[in-house]
Amino acid sequence: MEKGVQRWIVDISEWNPCIHCFSFAMSFLPQHEHNSITRFFKMEDRKRALVSRLLQYALIHQVLGISYNEIVIRRTAEGKPYLTIPEKESVKEFIQNFSSYFSRLEWFNIINAGSSRQILSEFYRYWSVKEAFVKAIGDGVGYKLDTIEFHHKNWENIVAKVNGKELKDWRFWLLELGKEHVASIARGHPMYATGSYKTTLNQTQFNDEEYNLGLHLPNTSFIFRKVEDLWPSNETGRVPPCLSQNCVVLKD
């Protein structure tokens, strides 16, 4: 009971964060909380709103041991905050929400993959190649994902069928990146692109030789880079503003 009695006070009068540091501190809050902070015009009011929200999350984290990204705070009609603790979904309960996006064969392969971890991994593999195809043709989430069915042998020699018809002018690769992450590559003829996407292409007509040259380019591996590697070469050695000694950073 003593642990549950907490009285915290934060003096923000000396906290004058730059815009990057402010955004960094706000990033610990879920997206739906951001509008309640940025709706204020004056920076002083934004600081009060931000620290008010952070206090709630920090208090729950310390007293109940819930990680920030699992904290769910709702508000009554009058704006009074209260904590809800959602029940954990099982893997099968989670993936069941997406069953309509898979063909019968794909769904059978997913739910019979083995352990809960293997089921989830297989689910993400199928989802990854489907999304790669949709992005390749320039379509969005409105595409009927259940109409495209993937066949493979241990995720090698991947073949896709749309409404039962095999796509012969496509190649697919699925790469395991480690730490339970996968990436998929889809490569196909520009003729399959959506109309709006075709208008952005410089060329859509190819003879067989030109097309096969592009279709059969090597399947190169991913190269891992650090964030610092993406900065201009003359910026090497600089640190983000939120790490400079003149700024105050709020963190877990």
PDB file of C-alpha atoms in Angstrom:
ATOM      1  CA  MET A   1       0.000   0.000   0.000  1.00  0.00           C
ATOM      2  CA  GLU A   2       2.853   2.373   0.793  1.00  0.00           C
ATOM      3  CA  LYS A   3       4.233   1.907  -2.707  1.00  0.00           C
ATOM      4  CA  GLY A   4       0.845   2.893  -4.132  1.00  0.00           C
ATOM      5  CA  VAL A   5       0.911   6.279  -2.386  1.00  0.00           C
ATOM      6  CA  GLN A   6       3.001   8.608  -4.520  1.00  0.00           C
ATOM      7  CA  ARG A   7       3.133  12.403  -4.662  1.00  0.00           C
ATOM      8  CA  TRP A   8       5.318  13.814  -7.398  1.00  0.00           C
ATOM      9  CA  ILE A   9       6.058  17.389  -8.395  1.00  0.00           C
ATOM     10  CA  VAL A  10       8.007  18.539 -11.441  1.00  0.00           C
ATOM     11  CA  ASP A  11       9.455  22.042 -11.761  1.00  0.00           C
ATOM     12  CA  ILE A  12       9.357  22.921 -15.455  1.00  0.00           C
ATOM     13  CA  SER A  13      10.393  26.563 -15.028  1.00  0.00           C
ATOM     14  CA  GLU A  14      14.016  25.738 -15.840  1.00  0.00           C
ATOM     15  CA  TRP A  15      13.216  23.225 -18.566  1.00  0.00           C
ATOM     16  CA  ASN A  16      13.530  24.969 -21.920  1.00  0.00           C
ATOM     17  CA  PRO A  17      13.872  22.156 -24.475  1.00  0.00           C
ATOM     18  CA  CYS A  18      14.656  22.666 -28.126  1.00  0.00           C
ATOM     19  CA  ILE A  19      12.046  21.403 -30.559  1.00  0.00           C
ATOM     20  CA  HIS A  20      13.950  18.136 -31.067  1.00  0.00           C
ATOM     21  CA  CYS A  21      14.214  17.468 -27.339  1.00  0.00           C
ATOM     22  CA  PHE A  22      10.533  18.234 -26.883  1.00  0.00           C
ATOM     23  CA  SER A  23       9.620  15.782 -29.654  1.00  0.00           C
ATOM     24  CA  PHE A  24      11.957  13.208 -28.115  1.00  0.00           C
ATOM     25  CA  ALA A  25      10.188  13.469 -24.743  1.00  0.00           C
ATOM     26  CA  MET A  26       6.768  13.330 -26.411  1.00  0.00           C
ATOM     27  CA  SER A  27       7.746  10.169 -28.318  1.00  0.00           C
ATOM     28  CA  PHE A  28       7.375   8.139 -25.100  1.00  0.00           C
ATOM     29  CA  LEU A  29       3.624   8.788 -25.239  1.00  0.00           C
ATOM     30  CA  PRO A  30       1.234   7.007 -27.617  1.00  0.00           C
ATOM     31  CA  GLN A  31       0.215   8.914 -30.734  1.00  0.00           C
ATOM     32  CA  HIS A  32      -3.317   9.611 -29.535  1.00  0.00           C
ATOM     33  CA  GLU A  33      -1.920  11.679 -26.647  1.00  0.00           C
ATOM     34  CA  HIS A  34       0.033  14.027 -28.924  1.00  0.00           C
ATOM     35  CA  ASN A  35      -2.927  16.141 -30.040  1.00  0.00           C
ATOM     36  CA  SER A  36      -3.752  16.970 -26.439  1.00  0.00           C
ATOM     37  CA  ILE A  37      -0.285  18.540 -26.227  1.00  0.00           C
ATOM     38  CA  THR A  38       0.237  20.178 -29.611  1.00  0.00           C
ATOM     39  CA  ARG A  39      -3.229  21.779 -29.592  1.00  0.00           C
ATOM     40  CA  PHE A  40      -1.831  24.486 -27.325  1.00  0.00           C
ATOM     41  CA  PHE A  41      -0.313  27.522 -29.039  1.00  0.00           C
ATOM     42  CA  LYS A  42       2.054  28.659 -26.302  1.00  0.00           C
ATOM     43  CA  MET A  43       5.112  26.583 -25.516  1.00  0.00           C
ATOM     44  CA  GLU A  44       4.564  26.927 -21.762  1.00  0.00           C
ATOM     45  CA  ASP A  45       1.132  25.328 -22.091  1.00  0.00           C
ATOM     46  CA  ARG A  46       2.571  22.564 -24.261  1.00  0.00           C
ATOM     47  CA  LYS A  47       5.227  21.846 -21.642  1.00  0.00           C
ATOM     48  CA  ARG A  48       2.603  21.590 -18.885  1.00  0.00           C
ATOM     49  CA  ALA A  49       0.461  19.236 -20.986  1.00  0.00           C
ATOM     50  CA  LEU A  50       3.446  17.057 -21.900  1.00  0.00           C
ATOM     51  CA  VAL A  51       4.741  16.747 -18.343  1.00  0.00           C
ATOM     52  CA  SER A  52       1.209  16.090 -17.077  1.00  0.00           C
ATOM     53  CA  ARG A  53       0.887  13.102 -19.427  1.00  0.00           C
ATOM     54  CA  LEU A  54       4.399  11.879 -18.712  1.00  0.00           C
ATOM     55  CA  LEU A  55       3.702  11.985 -14.986  1.00  0.00           C
ATOM     56  CA  GLN A  56       0.739   9.662 -15.426  1.00  0.00           C
ATOM     57  CA  TYR A  57       2.710   7.145 -17.477  1.00  0.00           C
ATOM     58  CA  ALA A  58       5.802   7.318 -15.264  1.00  0.00           C
ATOM     59  CA  LEU A  59       3.726   6.805 -12.118  1.00  0.00           C
ATOM     60  CA  ILE A  60       1.925   3.756 -13.536  1.00  0.00           C
ATOM     61  CA  HIS A  61       5.231   2.363 -14.756  1.00  0.00           C
ATOM     62  CA  GLN A  62       6.877   2.689 -11.345  1.00  0.00           C
ATOM     63  CA  VAL A  63       3.994   1.517  -9.168  1.00  0.00           C
ATOM     64  CA  LEU A  64       2.557  -1.258 -11.358  1.00  0.00           C
ATOM     65  CA  GLY A  65       5.598  -2.180 -13.401  1.00  0.00           C
ATOM     66  CA  ILE A  66       3.791  -1.810 -16.737  1.00  0.00           C
ATOM     67  CA  SER A  67       6.008  -0.756 -19.637  1.00  0.00           C
ATOM     68  CA  TYR A  68       5.145   2.544 -21.278  1.00  0.00           C
ATOM     69  CA  ASN A  69       4.030   0.968 -24.558  1.00  0.00           C
ATOM     70  CA  GLU A  70       1.550  -1.299 -22.737  1.00  0.00           C
ATOM     71  CA  ILE A  71      -0.084   1.411 -20.621  1.00  0.00           C
ATOM     72  CA  VAL A  72      -3.640   2.214 -21.711  1.00  0.00           C
ATOM     73  CA  ILE A  73      -5.133   5.376 -20.215  1.00  0.00           C
ATOM     74  CA  ARG A  74      -8.721   6.265 -21.076  1.00  0.00           C
ATOM     75  CA  ARG A  75     -10.740   9.314 -20.054  1.00  0.00           C
ATOM     76  CA  THR A  76     -14.314   9.792 -18.936  1.00  0.00           C
ATOM     77  CA  ALA A  77     -16.638  12.139 -20.805  1.00  0.00           C
ATOM     78  CA  GLU A  78     -15.526  14.837 -18.380  1.00  0.00           C
ATOM     79  CA  GLY A  79     -11.834  14.177 -19.100  1.00  0.00           C
ATOM     80  CA  LYS A  80     -10.975  12.274 -15.911  1.00  0.00           C
ATOM     81  CA  PRO A  81      -8.154   9.785 -16.702  1.00  0.00           C
ATOM     82  CA  TYR A  82      -8.327   6.162 -15.624  1.00  0.00           C
ATOM     83  CA  LEU A  83      -6.193   3.088 -16.262  1.00  0.00           C
ATOM     84  CA  THR A  84      -7.383   0.020 -18.158  1.00  0.00           C
ATOM     85  CA  ILE A  85      -5.338  -3.178 -18.285  1.00  0.00           C
ATOM     86  CA  PRO A  86      -6.130  -5.139 -21.438  1.00  0.00           C
ATOM     87  CA  GLU A  87      -6.081  -8.908 -21.311  1.00  0.00           C
ATOM     88  CA  LYS A  88      -3.309 -10.599 -23.234  1.00  0.00           C
ATOM     89  CA  GLU A  89      -4.398 -12.123 -26.530  1.00  0.00           C
ATOM     90  CA  SER A  90      -3.166 -15.548 -27.473  1.00  0.00           C
ATOM     91  CA  VAL A  91      -1.374 -15.867 -30.806  1.00  0.00           C
ATOM     92  CA  LYS A  92      -4.357 -17.633 -32.380  1.00  0.00           C
ATOM     93  CA  GLU A  93      -6.727 -14.951 -31.101  1.00  0.00           C
ATOM     94  CA  PHE A  94      -4.486 -12.271 -32.572  1.00  0.00           C
ATOM     95  CA  ILE A  95      -4.068 -13.766 -36.041  1.00  0.00           C
ATOM     96  CA  GLN A  96      -7.759 -14.691 -36.234  1.00  0.00           C
ATOM     97  CA  ASN A  97      -8.455 -10.991 -36.843  1.00  0.00           C
ATOM     98  CA  PHE A  98      -6.609 -11.293 -40.170  1.00  0.00           C
ATOM     99  CA  SER A  99      -7.920 -14.628 -41.435  1.00  0.00           C
ATOM    100  CA  SER A 100      -9.928 -13.010 -44.246  1.00  0.00           C
ATOM    101  CA  TYR A 101      -6.706 -11.783 -45.888  1.00  0.00           C
ATOM    102  CA  PHE A 102      -5.446 -15.313 -46.608  1.00  0.00           C
ATOM    103  CA  SER A 103      -6.529 -18.124 -48.883  1.00  0.00           C
ATOM    104  CA  ARG A 104      -7.685 -21.411 -47.363  1.00  0.00           C
ATOM    105  CA  LEU A 105      -4.358 -23.038 -48.189  1.00  0.00           C
ATOM    106  CA  GLU A 106      -2.325 -20.220 -46.664  1.00  0.00           C
ATOM    107  CA  TRP A 107      -4.449 -20.172 -43.533  1.00  0.00           C
ATOM    108  CA  PHE A 108      -4.114 -23.932 -43.161  1.00  0.00           C
ATOM    109  CA  ASN A 109      -0.316 -23.631 -43.416  1.00  0.00           C
ATOM    110  CA  ILE A 110      -0.279 -20.844 -40.824  1.00  0.00           C
ATOM    111  CA  ILE A 111      -2.388 -22.427 -38.110  1.00  0.00           C
ATOM    112  CA  ASN A 112      -0.638 -25.781 -38.535  1.00  0.00           C
ATOM    113  CA  ALA A 113       2.886 -24.371 -38.430  1.00  0.00           C
ATOM    114  CA  GLY A 114       3.546 -25.798 -34.950  1.00  0.00           C
ATOM    115  CA  SER A 115       4.054 -23.862 -31.719  1.00  0.00           C
ATOM    116  CA  SER A 116       2.556 -20.430 -31.093  1.00  0.00           C
ATOM    117  CA  ARG A 117       5.878 -18.850 -32.013  1.00  0.00           C
ATOM    118  CA  GLN A 118       6.073 -20.832 -35.264  1.00  0.00           C
ATOM    119  CA  ILE A 119       2.470 -19.922 -36.103  1.00  0.00           C
ATOM    120  CA  LEU A 120       3.202 -16.238 -35.621  1.00  0.00           C
ATOM    121  CA  SER A 121       6.389 -16.454 -37.703  1.00  0.00           C
ATOM    122  CA  GLU A 122       4.554 -18.164 -40.558  1.00  0.00           C
ATOM    123  CA  PHE A 123       1.787 -15.566 -40.359  1.00  0.00           C
ATOM    124  CA  TYR A 124       4.311 -12.731 -40.749  1.00  0.00           C
ATOM    125  CA  ARG A 125       6.038 -14.463 -43.657  1.00  0.00           C
ATOM    126  CA  TYR A 126       2.824 -14.708 -45.639  1.00  0.00           C
ATOM    127  CA  TRP A 127       1.866 -11.168 -44.677  1.00  0.00           C
ATOM    128  CA  SER A 128       5.289  -9.903 -45.745  1.00  0.00           C
ATOM    129  CA  VAL A 129       5.199 -11.365 -49.270  1.00  0.00           C
ATOM    130  CA  LYS A 130       1.613 -10.196 -49.771  1.00  0.00           C
ATOM    131  CA  GLU A 131       2.534  -6.674 -48.786  1.00  0.00           C
ATOM    132  CA  ALA A 132       5.611  -6.754 -51.037  1.00  0.00           C
ATOM    133  CA  PHE A 133       3.410  -7.647 -54.016  1.00  0.00           C
ATOM    134  CA  VAL A 134       0.847  -4.937 -53.257  1.00  0.00           C
ATOM    135  CA  LYS A 135       3.570  -2.311 -52.904  1.00  0.00           C
ATOM    136  CA  ALA A 136       5.280  -3.455 -56.093  1.00  0.00           C
ATOM    137  CA  ILE A 137       2.149  -2.837 -58.178  1.00  0.00           C
ATOM    138  CA  GLY A 138       1.535   0.476 -56.414  1.00  0.00           C
ATOM    139  CA  ASP A 139      -1.737  -0.546 -54.789  1.00  0.00           C
ATOM    140  CA  GLY A 140      -2.781   0.076 -51.201  1.00  0.00           C
ATOM    141  CA  VAL A 141      -4.553  -1.702 -48.386  1.00  0.00           C
ATOM    142  CA  GLY A 142      -7.711  -1.833 -50.477  1.00  0.00           C
ATOM    143  CA  TYR A 143      -6.282  -4.706 -52.533  1.00  0.00           C
ATOM    144  CA  LYS A 144      -8.028  -8.002 -51.804  1.00  0.00           C
ATOM    145  CA  LEU A 145      -5.120  -9.871 -50.266  1.00  0.00           C
ATOM    146  CA  ASP A 146      -7.034 -13.143 -50.141  1.00  0.00           C
ATOM    147  CA  THR A 147      -7.087 -13.261 -53.964  1.00  0.00           C
ATOM    148  CA  ILE A 148      -3.312 -13.671 -54.132  1.00  0.00           C
ATOM    149  CA  GLU A 149      -2.043 -17.033 -52.916  1.00  0.00           C
ATOM    150  CA  PHE A 150       1.604 -17.916 -52.368  1.00  0.00           C
ATOM    151  CA  HIS A 151       3.178 -21.327 -52.886  1.00  0.00           C
ATOM    152  CA  HIS A 152       6.697 -22.230 -51.807  1.00  0.00           C
ATOM    153  CA  LYS A 153       9.088 -24.933 -50.640  1.00  0.00           C
ATOM    154  CA  ASN A 154      10.444 -23.827 -47.275  1.00  0.00           C
ATOM    155  CA  TRP A 155      10.089 -20.279 -48.572  1.00  0.00           C
ATOM    156  CA  GLU A 156      12.283 -20.940 -51.588  1.00  0.00           C
ATOM    157  CA  ASN A 157      11.054 -20.853 -55.208  1.00  0.00           C
ATOM    158  CA  ILE A 158       8.094 -18.705 -54.197  1.00  0.00           C
ATOM    159  CA  VAL A 159       5.239 -18.611 -56.711  1.00  0.00           C
ATOM    160  CA  ALA A 160       2.134 -16.412 -56.597  1.00  0.00           C
ATOM    161  CA  LYS A 161      -1.317 -17.053 -57.999  1.00  0.00           C
ATOM    162  CA  VAL A 162      -4.011 -14.398 -58.397  1.00  0.00           C
ATOM    163  CA  ASN A 163      -7.533 -15.812 -58.518  1.00  0.00           C
ATOM    164  CA  GLY A 164      -5.983 -19.214 -59.211  1.00  0.00           C
ATOM    165  CA  LYS A 165      -3.822 -18.042 -62.147  1.00  0.00           C
ATOM    166  CA  GLU A 166      -0.042 -18.203 -61.725  1.00  0.00           C
ATOM    167  CA  LEU A 167       1.931 -14.998 -62.191  1.00  0.00           C
ATOM    168  CA  LYS A 168       4.734 -16.168 -64.484  1.00  0.00           C
ATOM    169  CA  ASP A 169       6.373 -12.762 -64.844  1.00  0.00           C
ATOM    170  CA  TRP A 170       7.166 -12.321 -61.176  1.00  0.00           C
ATOM    171  CA  ARG A 171       9.880 -13.318 -58.745  1.00  0.00           C
ATOM    172  CA  PHE A 172       9.689 -13.239 -54.954  1.00  0.00           C
ATOM    173  CA  TRP A 173      12.255 -13.523 -52.180  1.00  0.00           C
ATOM    174  CA  LEU A 174      11.813 -13.736 -48.436  1.00  0.00           C
ATOM    175  CA  LEU A 175      14.820 -12.929 -46.265  1.00  0.00           C
ATOM    176  CA  GLU A 176      15.220 -13.683 -42.576  1.00  0.00           C
ATOM    177  CA  LEU A 177      16.897 -10.676 -40.959  1.00  0.00           C
ATOM    178  CA  GLY A 178      17.260 -12.149 -37.477  1.00  0.00           C
ATOM    179  CA  LYS A 179      15.578 -11.159 -34.213  1.00  0.00           C
ATOM    180  CA  GLU A 180      12.269 -12.460 -35.649  1.00  0.00           C
ATOM    181  CA  HIS A 181      12.257  -9.939 -38.502  1.00  0.00           C
ATOM    182  CA  VAL A 182      11.653 -10.802 -42.153  1.00  0.00           C
ATOM    183  CA  ALA A 183      11.705  -8.802 -45.369  1.00  0.00           C
ATOM    184  CA  SER A 184      10.216  -9.648 -48.743  1.00  0.00           C
ATOM    185  CA  ILE A 185      11.108  -8.524 -52.242  1.00  0.00           C
ATOM    186  CA  ALA A 186       8.654  -8.660 -55.147  1.00  0.00           C
ATOM    187  CA  ARG A 187       9.768  -8.024 -58.712  1.00  0.00           C
ATOM    188  CA  GLY A 188       7.431  -8.015 -61.675  1.00  0.00           C
ATOM    189  CA  HIS A 189       6.582  -6.458 -65.016  1.00  0.00           C
ATOM    190  CA  PRO A 190       5.438  -2.788 -65.036  1.00  0.00           C
ATOM    191  CA  MET A 191       2.376  -3.886 -67.011  1.00  0.00           C
ATOM    192  CA  TYR A 192       0.900  -5.070 -63.691  1.00  0.00           C
ATOM    193  CA  ALA A 193       1.236  -1.658 -62.039  1.00  0.00           C
ATOM    194  CA  THR A 194      -1.868   0.327 -61.159  1.00  0.00           C
ATOM    195  CA  GLY A 195      -2.864   3.095 -63.529  1.00  0.00           C
ATOM    196  CA  SER A 196      -1.786   5.938 -61.253  1.00  0.00           C
ATOM    197  CA  TYR A 197       1.563   4.261 -60.613  1.00  0.00           C
ATOM    198  CA  LYS A 198       2.203   3.739 -64.335  1.00  0.00           C
ATOM    199  CA  THR A 199       1.973   7.477 -64.929  1.00  0.00           C
ATOM    200  CA  THR A 200       5.060   7.961 -62.746  1.00  0.00           C
ATOM    201  CA  LEU A 201       7.185   5.466 -64.738  1.00  0.00           C
ATOM    202  CA  ASN A 202       9.505   6.578 -67.527  1.00  0.00           C
ATOM    203  CA  GLN A 203       9.064   3.314 -69.401  1.00  0.00           C
ATOM    204  CA  THR A 204       6.426   0.581 -69.252  1.00  0.00           C
ATOM    205  CA  GLN A 205       7.084  -1.315 -72.488  1.00  0.00           C
ATOM    206  CA  PHE A 206       9.986  -3.775 -72.715  1.00  0.00           C
ATOM    207  CA  ASN A 207      10.951  -6.531 -75.113  1.00  0.00           C
ATOM    208  CA  ASP A 208      11.556 -10.006 -73.679  1.00  0.00           C
ATOM    209  CA  GLU A 209      15.321  -9.558 -73.476  1.00  0.00           C
ATOM    210  CA  GLU A 210      15.066  -6.277 -71.584  1.00  0.00           C
ATOM    211  CA  TYR A 211      12.415  -7.602 -69.249  1.00  0.00           C
ATOM    212  CA  ASN A 212      14.263 -10.830 -68.438  1.00  0.00           C
ATOM    213  CA  LEU A 213      17.410  -8.846 -67.715  1.00  0.00           C
ATOM    214  CA  GLY A 214      15.572  -6.874 -65.036  1.00  0.00           C
ATOM    215  CA  LEU A 215      13.584  -9.806 -63.695  1.00  0.00           C
ATOM    216  CA  HIS A 216      16.651 -11.957 -63.133  1.00  0.00           C
ATOM    217  CA  LEU A 217      18.905  -9.423 -61.472  1.00  0.00           C
ATOM    218  CA  PRO A 218      20.835 -10.973 -58.541  1.00  0.00           C
ATOM    219  CA  ASN A 219      19.139 -11.321 -55.169  1.00  0.00           C
ATOM    220  CA  THR A 220      21.588  -9.266 -53.111  1.00  0.00           C
ATOM    221  CA  SER A 221      21.709  -9.361 -49.323  1.00  0.00           C
ATOM    222  CA  PHE A 222      20.798  -6.493 -47.037  1.00  0.00           C
ATOM    223  CA  ILE A 223      23.606  -4.296 -45.736  1.00  0.00           C
ATOM    224  CA  PHE A 224      23.143  -3.146 -42.151  1.00  0.00           C
ATOM    225  CA  ARG A 225      23.907   0.518 -41.478  1.00  0.00           C
ATOM    226  CA  LYS A 226      23.908   2.681 -38.379  1.00  0.00           C
ATOM    227  CA  VAL A 227      21.824   5.845 -38.235  1.00  0.00           C
ATOM    228  CA  GLU A 228      25.048   7.846 -38.261  1.00  0.00           C
ATOM    229  CA  ASP A 229      25.961   6.263 -41.599  1.00  0.00           C
ATOM    230  CA  LEU A 230      22.993   8.035 -43.172  1.00  0.00           C
ATOM    231  CA  TRP A 231      24.228  11.530 -42.301  1.00  0.00           C
ATOM    232  CA  PRO A 232      26.185  13.616 -44.827  1.00  0.00           C
ATOM    233  CA  SER A 233      29.897  12.847 -44.549  1.00  0.00           C
ATOM    234  CA  ASN A 234      30.698  16.359 -43.321  1.00  0.00           C
ATOM    235  CA  GLU A 235      28.273  15.884 -40.411  1.00  0.00           C
ATOM    236  CA  THR A 236      30.110  12.879 -38.940  1.00  0.00           C
ATOM    237  CA  GLY A 237      30.718  13.295 -35.227  1.00  0.00           C
ATOM    238  CA  ARG A 238      27.720  15.480 -34.498  1.00  0.00           C
ATOM    239  CA  VAL A 239      25.203  14.276 -31.943  1.00  0.00           C
ATOM    240  CA  PRO A 240      21.423  14.736 -32.005  1.00  0.00           C
ATOM    241  CA  PRO A 241      20.246  17.920 -30.239  1.00  0.00           C
ATOM    242  CA  CYS A 242      18.548  15.841 -27.550  1.00  0.00           C
ATOM    243  CA  LEU A 243      21.954  14.541 -26.476  1.00  0.00           C
ATOM    244  CA  SER A 244      23.713  17.913 -26.234  1.00  0.00           C
ATOM    245  CA  GLN A 245      24.590  19.078 -22.729  1.00  0.00           C
ATOM    246  CA  ASN A 246      22.449  22.214 -23.013  1.00  0.00           C
ATOM    247  CA  CYS A 247      19.220  20.252 -23.269  1.00  0.00           C
ATOM    248  CA  VAL A 248      17.224  18.329 -20.705  1.00  0.00           C
ATOM    249  CA  VAL A 249      16.019  14.917 -21.823  1.00  0.00           C
ATOM    250  CA  LEU A 250      13.186  12.984 -20.210  1.00  0.00           C
ATOM    251  CA  LYS A 251      13.560   9.250 -20.504  1.00  0.00           C
ATOM    252  CA  ASP A 252      12.500   5.996 -18.926  1.00  0.00           C
TER     253      ASP A 252
END
